[in-house]
Short mmCIF file of C-alpha atoms in Angstrom, two decimals:
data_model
loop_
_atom_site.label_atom_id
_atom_site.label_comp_id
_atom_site.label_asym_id
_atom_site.label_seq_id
_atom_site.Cartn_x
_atom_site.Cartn_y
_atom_site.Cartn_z
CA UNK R 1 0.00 0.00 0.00
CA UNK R 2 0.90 3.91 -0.38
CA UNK R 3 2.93 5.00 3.00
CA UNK R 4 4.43 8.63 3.10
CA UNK R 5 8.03 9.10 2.52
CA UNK R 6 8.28 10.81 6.84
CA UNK R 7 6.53 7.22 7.75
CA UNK R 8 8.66 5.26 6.48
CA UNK R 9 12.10 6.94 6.67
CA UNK R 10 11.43 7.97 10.31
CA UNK R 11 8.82 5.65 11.75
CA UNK R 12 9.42 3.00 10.53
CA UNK R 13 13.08 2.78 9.61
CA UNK R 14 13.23 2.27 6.06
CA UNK R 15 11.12 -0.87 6.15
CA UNK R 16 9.35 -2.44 4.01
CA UNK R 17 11.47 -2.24 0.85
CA UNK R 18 10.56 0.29 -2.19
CA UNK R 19 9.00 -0.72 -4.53
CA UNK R 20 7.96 2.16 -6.47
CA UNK R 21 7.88 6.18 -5.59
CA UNK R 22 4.73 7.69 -6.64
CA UNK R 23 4.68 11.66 -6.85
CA UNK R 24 2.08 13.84 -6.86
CA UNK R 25 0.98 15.22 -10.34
CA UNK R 26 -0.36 18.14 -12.16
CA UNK R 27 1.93 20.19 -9.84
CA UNK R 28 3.02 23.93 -11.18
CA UNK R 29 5.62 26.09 -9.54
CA UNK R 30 4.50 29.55 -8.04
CA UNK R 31 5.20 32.81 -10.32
CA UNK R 32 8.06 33.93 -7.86
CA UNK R 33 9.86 30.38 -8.73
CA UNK R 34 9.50 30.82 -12.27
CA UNK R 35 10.46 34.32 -12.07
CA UNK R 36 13.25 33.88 -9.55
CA UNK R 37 14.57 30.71 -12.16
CA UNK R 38 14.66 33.57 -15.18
CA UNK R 39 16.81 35.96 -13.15
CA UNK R 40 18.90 33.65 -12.41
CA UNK R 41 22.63 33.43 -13.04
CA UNK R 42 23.16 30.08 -12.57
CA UNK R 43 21.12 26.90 -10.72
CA UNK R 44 22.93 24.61 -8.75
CA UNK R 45 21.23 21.52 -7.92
CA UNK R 46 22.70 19.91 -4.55
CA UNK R 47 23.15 16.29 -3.89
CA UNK R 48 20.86 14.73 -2.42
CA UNK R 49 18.45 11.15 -2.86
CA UNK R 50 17.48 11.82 -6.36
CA UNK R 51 14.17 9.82 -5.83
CA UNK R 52 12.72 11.95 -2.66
CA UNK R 53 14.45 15.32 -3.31
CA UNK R 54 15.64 15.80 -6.85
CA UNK R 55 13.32 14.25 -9.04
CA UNK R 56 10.12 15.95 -7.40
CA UNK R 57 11.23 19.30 -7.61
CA UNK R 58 12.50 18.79 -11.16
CA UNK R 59 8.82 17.25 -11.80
CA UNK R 60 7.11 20.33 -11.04
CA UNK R 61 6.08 22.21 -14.08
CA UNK R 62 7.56 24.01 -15.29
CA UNK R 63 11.37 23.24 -13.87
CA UNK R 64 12.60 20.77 -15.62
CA UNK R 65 11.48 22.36 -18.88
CA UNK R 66 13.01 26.16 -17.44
CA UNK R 67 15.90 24.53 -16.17
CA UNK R 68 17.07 22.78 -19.68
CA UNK R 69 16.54 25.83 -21.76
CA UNK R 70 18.36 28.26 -19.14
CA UNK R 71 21.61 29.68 -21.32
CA UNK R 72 23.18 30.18 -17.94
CA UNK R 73 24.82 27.55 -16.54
CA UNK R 74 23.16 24.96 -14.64
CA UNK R 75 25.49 22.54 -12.07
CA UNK R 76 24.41 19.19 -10.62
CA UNK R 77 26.38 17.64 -8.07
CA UNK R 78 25.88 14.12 -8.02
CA UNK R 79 25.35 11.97 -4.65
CA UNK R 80 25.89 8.77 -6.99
CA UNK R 81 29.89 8.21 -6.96
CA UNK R 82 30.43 4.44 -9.26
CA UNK R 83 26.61 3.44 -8.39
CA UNK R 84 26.83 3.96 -4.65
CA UNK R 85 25.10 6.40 -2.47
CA UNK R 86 27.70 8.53 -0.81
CA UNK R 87 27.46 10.39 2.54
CA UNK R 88 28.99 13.05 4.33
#
């Protein structure tokens, strides 16, 4: 069944295993993001899980789109070092 990401990361200890993240759709950013993601110089995107943090804020229209067609420059630093999850 569906369980929140705070259940089961805190309550319950990462238990049971994943077997699929389901996001929320038909989600649009607020004017201020899209504005503040126009005047921008350049977007850094920090590590972090890519599955709870990353990929639902990329996933919110219209980011992702924005974020590919920005001429600045736009920096991802990658928690993913030879397929592992790295910490610290």
């Amino acid at each position: 069944g569906l369980l929140s990401f705070q259940s089961w990361f805190v309550e319950r200890r990462w238990q049971p295993a994943v077997r699929k993240v389901q996001l929320p759709e038909d989600v649009r950013a607020t004017p201020q993001v899209a504005a503040a993601l126009e005047e921008a110089d350049f977007v850094t995107i920090a590590p972090s899980n890519p599955f709870v943090s990353i990929d639902p804020i990329l996933n919110v229209y219209p980011i992702r789109e924005m974020i590919t067609d920005l001429p600045e420059m736009v920096l991802a630093v990658s928690p993913i070092i030879g397929g592992q999850a790295v910490k610290g």
